[in-house]
Every structure is written in C-alpha cells, then in structure tokens.
Amino acid sequence: MRDLALIFGVALAAALAVGLVGAVTLRLLRGRSITVHISVLLAMTVGAVAAGVAGVAQAMFLSPHDLQVVLATVAAGGVVSLAVGWLFGRRLAAAAVWADQARERERRIEKGRRDLVAWVSHDLRTPLAGLRAMAEALEDGVVGDPATVAEYHRRIRVETDRMTRLVDDLFELSRINAGALRLSMSAVPLGDVVSDALAGAAPLAAARRIRLVAPEAGWPTVTASERELARVVGNLLLNAIRYTPEDGTVRVDAGCEVDTAWLAVADTCGGIPEGDLSRVFDVAFRGEPARTPAVEPGGSGGLGLAIVRGLVEAHGGRVEVQNVSDGCRFVVRLPAAGI
C-alpha cells in the first residue's frame, strides 16, 4: 500500500509541475486560436503522463531499457492525441468563427429590417397625410374653383405614382433578398438598353438642365435579362440626375475587358464622402442631409442603388463606385455575350 501511495505521490507531483507550466503557457497564448489552446491542453496531458512515468521509473529503479519502452509507448499515444486534437481543434475554431459571423450577420439583417420599416413608415406617412388632406378638402368643398381642383387632382396622382413606385421597389427588393428572382438570360445589346433609358430620363434631365452624354457606337453585347438590365441602367441614370446640380453633366459609356463587359455612369455631383462609399448600396441610405436632394417624381427614395446591386449580383456581375475629379462614377461589370 505504501508503494502505491508513493507511486501516486510521485506521479501527482510530476503532473502538477507539467500542469503549472501548461497553465502559464495558456495564459501567455490567451489571444491565440482555439486550435492552439486545444493542442496545448493535449500536450499538457501527454506531458503529465510522460513526466509521471519518468518519475515513477526513477523511484522504482526501472532499467533504462524498460523506461525507454514505456516512454516510446507514451510518445506514440501522444502523437496520435496531438494530431487528432489539432484536426478537431481546427474544426471547432472554424465552427466558432462561422457561428460568430452568423450572429453578426443576423444582427445586421435585423437592424436593417428595423431601419427599413422605420424608413418606409416615414416615407409613406408624409404622402398619405397630404393625400388625405387634399381628398378631405375636395370632399368638403373647401376648394371649388376649377384650377385649384385640377391642381389637387394632379398632386394626388403624382403622390399616388410615388407610392406605387415605392411599393414596386420594395417588392423587387424582397424578391432579390428572398432569392425568388427569376432571370430570363439572353444576349442583350447594351446600346439598345442605354438608348431606351436615356429617352426615359431625358425629361427629368431637361427640367434640371442636365446634359446626358453617351457615345453613338461601340456598345458591347452582354448576357443578361433585358428587363432587369433596363432597371439597373434606369436606376443609375436617375440617381446620377438627382444628385447632379443644375447645368451639370451625366456621362454614360461602356466597353469590354476579355470576357467581361462594363457600363459606367459618371456624374458631376462633387463626389461622395469617403466614409459613405461603402454604404451607398445599402437599403435606404441617402447620404448626408446636405447632399440629399428632395424626393423627385422619378426618384426611388433610397432603394434604387440597393436594387442595382441585387440585380447585378443576380446576373453574376458586380457594381462599384469611385470618386472622380468632379463627381462619382458607378461601374457595372457583367458577363459579355459570346457572339
């Protein structure tokens, strides 16, 4: 019994010494990955066993050969333990990082939902209040002269169109985010899409004395869904017109790079603050109040660029923005058609 107590005491002392060294090592490595911590813990376990065996062997006066055999056996087990621990430690570290990223993504999505609900509520409340006031005025006979009545009818139609576009944008954005967007891909001449978009934006540009400039030839053909591509180009044009001051210029051009076609829309808005460049495609982002124009009939009110990014990415492309000398330049890159 005394021999067993002696063996236990020697092994415990050796294990405590190794454990103390391991604890200090873990404290020094507390900022490292989960894999490192698991490897150190397994090394502590194997080291504690090896130190206990060595201590007991010395106390029991085992032969050097027998001690080598025992230590070789412990080393073999230690190699396997460390290899398995390293492998599963990497998996645990990856799972932990993935879970943390998932939680952060969920927090961002939830915050985006709350912001979107608050923003939509605000943007709908104002036109609804105006519509109700004008409808009550017409119903109660507060206004009676034909000119005022006609103006009220016109404003009711304009506000109704605004809210219809907002609802359409929300529906389009929900389709994109839900993965319910179905694209009918074909070879689309980019020049035709740009020409139609320029014709649609011309009245708004003329009202603000903004020049629309685009080359007559050299337009590539892209692989895209024509309806969604038209919306991308239209939203970029309307965004550029809204932020360009009067007597400014909006320029559209395009080209090819290997198997990729690009479309660029540049304006003379004066540029976007560097801190906002990464946020311009976020839902309901409108920038600084000083740069945010009043909502116009053709505006999308903070959803246009978010829809652009969603539609472009659904095509397998990408969109980016950068400041240029007198404004900013949006560039859309899409797969070129193989014809």
CSV table of C-alpha atoms in Angstrom, one decimal:
chain,number,residue,atom,x,y,z
A,1,MET,CA,0.0,0.0,0.0
A,2,ARG,CA,2.9,2.3,0.8
A,3,ASP,CA,4.3,1.6,-2.7
A,4,LEU,CA,1.1,2.6,-4.3
A,5,ALA,CA,0.9,5.8,-2.3
A,6,LEU,CA,4.5,6.6,-3.2
A,7,ILE,CA,3.8,6.0,-6.9
A,8,PHE,CA,0.7,8.2,-6.7
A,9,GLY,CA,2.5,11.0,-5.0
A,10,VAL,CA,5.4,11.0,-7.4
A,11,ALA,CA,3.1,10.9,-10.4
A,12,LEU,CA,0.9,13.6,-8.9
A,13,ALA,CA,3.9,15.9,-8.3
A,14,ALA,CA,5.2,15.4,-11.9
A,15,ALA,CA,1.7,16.1,-13.3
A,16,LEU,CA,1.3,19.2,-11.2
A,17,ALA,CA,4.7,20.5,-12.4
A,18,VAL,CA,3.7,20.0,-16.0
A,19,GLY,CA,0.2,21.4,-15.4
A,20,LEU,CA,1.7,24.6,-13.9
A,21,VAL,CA,3.9,25.0,-17.0
A,22,GLY,CA,0.9,24.4,-19.2
A,23,ALA,CA,-1.2,27.0,-17.3
A,24,VAL,CA,1.5,29.6,-17.7
A,25,THR,CA,1.7,28.8,-21.4
A,26,LEU,CA,-2.1,29.0,-21.9
A,27,ARG,CA,-2.1,32.4,-20.2
A,28,LEU,CA,0.7,33.7,-22.5
A,29,LEU,CA,-1.2,32.3,-25.5
A,30,ARG,CA,-4.7,33.5,-24.4
A,31,GLY,CA,-5.1,35.6,-27.5
A,32,ARG,CA,-4.4,32.8,-29.9
A,33,SER,CA,-6.8,30.5,-31.7
A,34,ILE,CA,-8.9,27.6,-30.3
A,35,THR,CA,-6.7,25.1,-32.2
A,36,VAL,CA,-3.6,26.4,-30.3
A,37,HIS,CA,-5.3,26.1,-26.9
A,38,ILE,CA,-6.5,22.5,-27.6
A,39,SER,CA,-3.1,21.5,-28.8
A,40,VAL,CA,-1.5,22.9,-25.6
A,41,LEU,CA,-4.1,21.1,-23.4
A,42,LEU,CA,-3.4,17.8,-25.1
A,43,ALA,CA,0.4,18.4,-24.9
A,44,MET,CA,-0.1,19.0,-21.1
A,45,THR,CA,-2.0,15.7,-20.8
A,46,VAL,CA,0.7,13.7,-22.6
A,47,GLY,CA,3.5,15.6,-20.9
A,48,ALA,CA,1.9,14.9,-17.5
A,49,VAL,CA,1.7,11.2,-18.2
A,50,ALA,CA,5.3,11.1,-19.5
A,51,ALA,CA,6.6,13.0,-16.5
A,52,GLY,CA,4.7,10.8,-14.1
A,53,VAL,CA,6.1,7.6,-15.8
A,54,ALA,CA,9.6,9.0,-15.8
A,55,GLY,CA,9.3,10.0,-12.1
A,56,VAL,CA,7.9,6.6,-11.0
A,57,ALA,CA,10.5,4.8,-13.1
A,58,GLN,CA,13.3,6.6,-11.3
A,59,ALA,CA,11.7,5.9,-7.9
A,60,MET,CA,11.2,2.2,-8.8
A,61,PHE,CA,14.7,1.9,-10.3
A,62,LEU,CA,13.4,0.6,-13.6
A,63,SER,CA,16.1,-0.3,-16.1
A,64,PRO,CA,16.9,2.3,-18.8
A,65,HIS,CA,15.5,-0.1,-21.4
A,66,ASP,CA,12.2,-0.5,-19.7
A,67,LEU,CA,11.9,3.3,-19.2
A,68,GLN,CA,12.6,3.8,-22.9
A,69,VAL,CA,9.9,1.3,-23.8
A,70,VAL,CA,7.3,3.0,-21.6
A,71,LEU,CA,8.2,6.5,-22.9
A,72,ALA,CA,8.1,5.3,-26.5
A,73,THR,CA,4.6,3.9,-25.9
A,74,VAL,CA,3.5,7.2,-24.3
A,75,ALA,CA,5.1,9.2,-27.2
A,76,ALA,CA,3.2,7.1,-29.7
A,77,GLY,CA,-0.1,7.8,-27.9
A,78,GLY,CA,0.9,11.5,-27.6
A,79,VAL,CA,1.5,11.9,-31.4
A,80,VAL,CA,-2.0,10.4,-32.2
A,81,SER,CA,-3.6,12.6,-29.5
A,82,LEU,CA,-2.0,15.8,-30.7
A,83,ALA,CA,-2.8,15.0,-34.4
A,84,VAL,CA,-6.5,14.3,-33.6
A,85,GLY,CA,-6.6,17.3,-31.3
A,86,TRP,CA,-5.2,19.6,-33.9
A,87,LEU,CA,-7.6,18.4,-36.5
A,88,PHE,CA,-10.7,18.7,-34.4
A,89,GLY,CA,-9.4,22.0,-32.9
A,90,ARG,CA,-9.3,23.5,-36.4
A,91,ARG,CA,-12.9,22.3,-37.0
A,92,LEU,CA,-14.0,23.8,-33.7
A,93,ALA,CA,-12.3,27.1,-34.5
A,94,ALA,CA,-13.9,27.2,-37.9
A,95,ALA,CA,-17.3,26.4,-36.4
A,96,ALA,CA,-16.8,29.1,-33.7
A,97,VAL,CA,-15.8,31.7,-36.3
A,98,TRP,CA,-18.7,30.7,-38.5
A,99,ALA,CA,-21.2,31.0,-35.6
A,100,ASP,CA,-19.8,34.4,-34.6
A,101,GLN,CA,-20.1,35.6,-38.2
A,102,ALA,CA,-23.6,34.2,-38.5
A,103,ARG,CA,-24.7,36.0,-35.3
A,104,GLU,CA,-23.1,39.3,-36.6
A,105,ARG,CA,-24.9,38.8,-39.9
A,106,GLU,CA,-28.2,38.2,-38.2
A,107,ARG,CA,-27.7,41.3,-36.1
A,108,ARG,CA,-27.0,43.4,-39.2
A,109,ILE,CA,-30.1,41.9,-41.0
A,110,GLU,CA,-32.3,42.6,-38.0
A,111,LYS,CA,-31.0,46.1,-37.8
A,112,GLY,CA,-31.6,46.6,-41.5
A,113,ARG,CA,-35.2,45.3,-41.1
A,114,ARG,CA,-35.9,47.7,-38.3
A,115,ASP,CA,-34.3,50.6,-40.2
A,116,LEU,CA,-36.3,49.7,-43.4
A,117,VAL,CA,-39.6,49.5,-41.5
A,118,ALA,CA,-38.9,52.9,-39.8
A,119,TRP,CA,-37.8,54.5,-43.1
A,120,VAL,CA,-40.8,53.1,-45.1
A,121,SER,CA,-43.2,54.2,-42.4
A,122,HIS,CA,-41.7,57.7,-42.5
A,123,ASP,CA,-41.8,57.9,-46.3
A,124,LEU,CA,-45.3,56.7,-46.6
A,125,ARG,CA,-46.7,58.8,-43.8
A,126,THR,CA,-46.0,62.2,-45.5
A,127,PRO,CA,-47.7,61.5,-48.8
A,128,LEU,CA,-50.6,59.7,-47.1
A,129,ALA,CA,-51.2,62.7,-44.9
A,130,GLY,CA,-51.1,65.0,-48.0
A,131,LEU,CA,-53.5,62.7,-49.9
A,132,ARG,CA,-55.9,62.7,-47.0
A,133,ALA,CA,-55.8,66.4,-46.6
A,134,MET,CA,-56.5,67.0,-50.3
A,135,ALA,CA,-59.2,64.4,-50.5
A,136,GLU,CA,-61.0,65.9,-47.5
A,137,ALA,CA,-60.7,69.4,-49.0
A,138,LEU,CA,-62.3,68.2,-52.2
A,139,GLU,CA,-64.9,66.2,-50.4
A,140,ASP,CA,-65.9,69.1,-48.1
A,141,GLY,CA,-66.0,71.6,-50.9
A,142,VAL,CA,-63.2,73.7,-49.3
A,143,VAL,CA,-61.8,74.3,-52.8
A,144,GLY,CA,-64.2,74.9,-55.7
A,145,ASP,CA,-62.5,76.8,-58.5
A,146,PRO,CA,-61.6,74.5,-61.4
A,147,ALA,CA,-57.9,75.4,-61.5
A,148,THR,CA,-57.4,74.5,-57.8
A,149,VAL,CA,-59.4,71.3,-58.1
A,150,ALA,CA,-57.4,70.3,-61.2
A,151,GLU,CA,-54.1,71.0,-59.3
A,152,TYR,CA,-55.3,68.9,-56.3
A,153,HIS,CA,-56.2,66.0,-58.7
A,154,ARG,CA,-52.7,66.3,-60.3
A,155,ARG,CA,-50.9,66.3,-57.0
A,156,ILE,CA,-53.0,63.3,-55.8
A,157,ARG,CA,-52.0,61.4,-59.0
A,158,VAL,CA,-48.3,62.4,-58.5
A,159,GLU,CA,-48.2,61.2,-54.9
A,160,THR,CA,-50.0,58.0,-55.8
A,161,ASP,CA,-47.5,57.3,-58.5
A,162,ARG,CA,-44.7,58.0,-56.0
A,163,MET,CA,-46.1,55.5,-53.5
A,164,THR,CA,-46.7,52.9,-56.3
A,165,ARG,CA,-43.0,53.2,-57.3
A,166,LEU,CA,-42.0,52.8,-53.7
A,167,VAL,CA,-44.1,49.7,-53.3
A,168,ASP,CA,-42.8,48.3,-56.5
A,169,ASP,CA,-39.2,48.9,-55.3
A,170,LEU,CA,-39.9,47.2,-52.0
A,171,PHE,CA,-41.4,44.2,-53.9
A,172,GLU,CA,-38.4,44.0,-56.2
A,173,LEU,CA,-36.0,44.2,-53.2
A,174,SER,CA,-37.9,41.5,-51.4
A,175,ARG,CA,-37.7,39.2,-54.4
A,176,ILE,CA,-33.9,39.8,-54.6
A,177,ASN,CA,-33.3,39.2,-50.9
A,178,ALA,CA,-35.6,36.1,-50.8
A,179,GLY,CA,-33.8,34.5,-53.8
A,180,ALA,CA,-37.1,34.5,-55.7
A,181,LEU,CA,-35.8,36.5,-58.7
A,182,ARG,CA,-36.0,34.5,-61.9
A,183,LEU,CA,-33.9,35.8,-64.8
A,184,SER,CA,-34.5,35.2,-68.5
A,185,MET,CA,-31.0,35.3,-69.8
A,186,SER,CA,-30.2,36.2,-73.4
A,187,ALA,CA,-27.7,38.2,-75.5
A,188,VAL,CA,-28.8,41.8,-74.9
A,189,PRO,CA,-27.3,44.7,-76.9
A,190,LEU,CA,-26.3,47.2,-74.2
A,191,GLY,CA,-26.6,50.1,-76.6
A,192,ASP,CA,-30.4,49.5,-77.0
A,193,VAL,CA,-31.0,49.3,-73.3
A,194,VAL,CA,-29.0,52.5,-72.7
A,195,SER,CA,-30.8,54.3,-75.5
A,196,ASP,CA,-34.2,53.5,-74.0
A,197,ALA,CA,-33.0,54.5,-70.5
A,198,LEU,CA,-31.7,57.8,-71.8
A,199,ALA,CA,-35.0,58.5,-73.6
A,200,GLY,CA,-36.9,57.8,-70.4
A,201,ALA,CA,-34.7,60.1,-68.2
A,202,ALA,CA,-34.5,62.9,-70.8
A,203,PRO,CA,-37.5,64.9,-69.5
A,204,LEU,CA,-36.2,64.9,-65.9
A,205,ALA,CA,-32.7,65.9,-67.1
A,206,ALA,CA,-34.1,68.6,-69.3
A,207,ALA,CA,-36.1,70.0,-66.4
A,208,ARG,CA,-32.9,70.4,-64.4
A,209,ARG,CA,-30.8,71.5,-67.4
A,210,ILE,CA,-28.5,68.4,-67.1
A,211,ARG,CA,-26.7,67.2,-70.2
A,212,LEU,CA,-26.9,63.4,-70.9
A,213,VAL,CA,-23.8,62.3,-72.9
A,214,ALA,CA,-23.3,58.9,-74.4
A,215,PRO,CA,-21.4,57.6,-77.5
A,216,GLU,CA,-23.3,56.5,-80.5
A,217,ALA,CA,-21.4,53.3,-81.2
A,218,GLY,CA,-19.1,50.8,-79.5
A,219,TRP,CA,-21.6,49.3,-77.2
A,220,PRO,CA,-20.9,45.7,-76.2
A,221,THR,CA,-23.5,42.8,-76.0
A,222,VAL,CA,-24.0,41.3,-72.6
A,223,THR,CA,-25.6,38.1,-71.2
A,224,ALA,CA,-28.4,39.4,-69.1
A,225,SER,CA,-32.2,39.6,-68.5
A,226,GLU,CA,-33.3,42.6,-70.6
A,227,ARG,CA,-36.0,43.7,-68.2
A,228,GLU,CA,-33.8,43.7,-65.1
A,229,LEU,CA,-30.8,45.2,-67.0
A,230,ALA,CA,-33.1,48.1,-68.1
A,231,ARG,CA,-33.9,48.7,-64.5
A,232,VAL,CA,-30.3,48.7,-63.5
A,233,VAL,CA,-29.4,51.3,-66.1
A,234,GLY,CA,-32.5,53.4,-65.4
A,235,ASN,CA,-31.8,53.5,-61.6
A,236,LEU,CA,-28.2,54.5,-62.2
A,237,LEU,CA,-29.3,57.3,-64.5
A,238,LEU,CA,-32.0,58.6,-62.2
A,239,ASN,CA,-29.6,58.5,-59.2
A,240,ALA,CA,-27.0,60.5,-61.2
A,241,ILE,CA,-29.6,63.1,-62.3
A,242,ARG,CA,-30.9,63.5,-58.8
A,243,TYR,CA,-27.5,64.3,-57.3
A,244,THR,CA,-26.1,66.3,-60.2
A,245,PRO,CA,-26.6,70.1,-59.7
A,246,GLU,CA,-28.3,72.1,-62.5
A,247,ASP,CA,-26.2,72.6,-65.7
A,248,GLY,CA,-24.2,69.5,-64.8
A,249,THR,CA,-23.4,66.5,-67.0
A,250,VAL,CA,-24.2,62.8,-66.7
A,251,ARG,CA,-22.0,60.7,-68.9
A,252,VAL,CA,-22.6,57.0,-69.9
A,253,ASP,CA,-20.1,54.8,-71.6
A,254,ALA,CA,-19.2,51.1,-71.9
A,255,GLY,CA,-16.5,48.7,-73.1
A,256,CYS,CA,-15.1,45.2,-72.9
A,257,GLU,CA,-12.3,43.5,-70.9
A,258,VAL,CA,-11.6,40.0,-72.1
A,259,ASP,CA,-14.9,38.1,-71.3
A,260,THR,CA,-16.5,40.9,-69.2
A,261,ALA,CA,-18.4,44.0,-70.4
A,262,TRP,CA,-18.7,47.1,-68.3
A,263,LEU,CA,-21.1,50.0,-68.2
A,264,ALA,CA,-20.2,53.3,-66.4
A,265,VAL,CA,-22.4,56.2,-65.4
A,266,ALA,CA,-20.5,59.3,-64.2
A,267,ASP,CA,-22.0,62.5,-62.8
A,268,THR,CA,-20.7,65.9,-61.7
A,269,CYS,CA,-22.2,65.7,-58.1
A,270,GLY,CA,-18.9,66.8,-56.5
A,271,GLY,CA,-18.1,63.4,-55.1
A,272,ILE,CA,-19.2,61.2,-52.2
A,273,PRO,CA,-17.5,61.3,-48.8
A,274,GLU,CA,-15.0,58.5,-48.4
A,275,GLY,CA,-16.8,57.2,-45.4
A,276,ASP,CA,-20.0,56.8,-47.4
A,277,LEU,CA,-18.6,55.0,-50.5
A,278,SER,CA,-19.0,51.5,-48.9
A,279,ARG,CA,-22.6,52.3,-47.9
A,280,VAL,CA,-24.2,53.8,-51.0
A,281,PHE,CA,-25.7,50.4,-52.0
A,282,ASP,CA,-27.3,49.9,-48.6
A,283,VAL,CA,-31.1,49.9,-48.3
A,284,ALA,CA,-32.5,53.4,-47.6
A,285,PHE,CA,-29.1,55.0,-47.4
A,286,ARG,CA,-29.3,58.6,-48.6
A,287,GLY,CA,-26.0,60.2,-47.5
A,288,GLU,CA,-25.5,63.5,-45.7
A,289,PRO,CA,-28.6,65.7,-45.5
A,290,ALA,CA,-26.7,68.5,-47.3
A,291,ARG,CA,-26.2,66.2,-50.3
A,292,THR,CA,-29.6,64.6,-50.2
A,293,PRO,CA,-32.0,66.2,-52.7
A,294,ALA,CA,-35.7,66.5,-52.2
A,295,VAL,CA,-37.5,63.4,-53.4
A,296,GLU,CA,-38.4,63.9,-57.0
A,297,PRO,CA,-41.1,62.1,-59.1
A,298,GLY,CA,-38.6,59.9,-60.7
A,299,GLY,CA,-36.7,59.1,-57.6
A,300,SER,CA,-36.6,55.8,-55.8
A,301,GLY,CA,-36.1,57.3,-52.4
A,302,GLY,CA,-33.1,55.2,-51.1
A,303,LEU,CA,-33.9,51.8,-52.7
A,304,GLY,CA,-32.6,52.4,-56.2
A,305,LEU,CA,-28.9,51.6,-55.7
A,306,ALA,CA,-29.7,48.6,-53.4
A,307,ILE,CA,-31.8,47.2,-56.2
A,308,VAL,CA,-29.0,47.8,-58.7
A,309,ARG,CA,-26.6,45.8,-56.6
A,310,GLY,CA,-29.0,43.0,-56.1
A,311,LEU,CA,-29.9,42.7,-59.8
A,312,VAL,CA,-26.2,42.9,-60.9
A,313,GLU,CA,-25.1,40.3,-58.4
A,314,ALA,CA,-28.0,38.1,-59.5
A,315,HIS,CA,-26.5,38.2,-63.0
A,316,GLY,CA,-23.2,37.1,-61.7
A,317,GLY,CA,-21.7,40.6,-62.0
A,318,ARG,CA,-20.6,43.3,-59.7
A,319,VAL,CA,-21.1,47.0,-59.2
A,320,GLU,CA,-18.7,49.5,-57.7
A,321,VAL,CA,-18.4,53.3,-57.2
A,322,GLN,CA,-15.5,55.6,-57.0
A,323,ASN,CA,-14.9,59.3,-56.9
A,324,VAL,CA,-13.6,61.1,-60.0
A,325,SER,CA,-12.4,64.6,-60.5
A,326,ASP,CA,-15.7,66.4,-60.4
A,327,GLY,CA,-18.2,63.7,-59.2
A,328,CYS,CA,-18.5,60.0,-58.9
A,329,ARG,CA,-18.6,57.0,-61.3
A,330,PHE,CA,-20.6,53.9,-61.0
A,331,VAL,CA,-19.3,50.9,-62.9
A,332,VAL,CA,-21.3,47.7,-63.6
A,333,ARG,CA,-19.5,44.6,-64.8
A,334,LEU,CA,-21.4,41.8,-66.5
A,335,PRO,CA,-20.5,38.7,-68.5
A,336,ALA,CA,-20.1,39.5,-72.1
A,337,ALA,CA,-22.1,37.6,-74.7
A,338,GLY,CA,-20.1,35.1,-76.6
A,339,ILE,CA,-21.2,36.2,-80.1
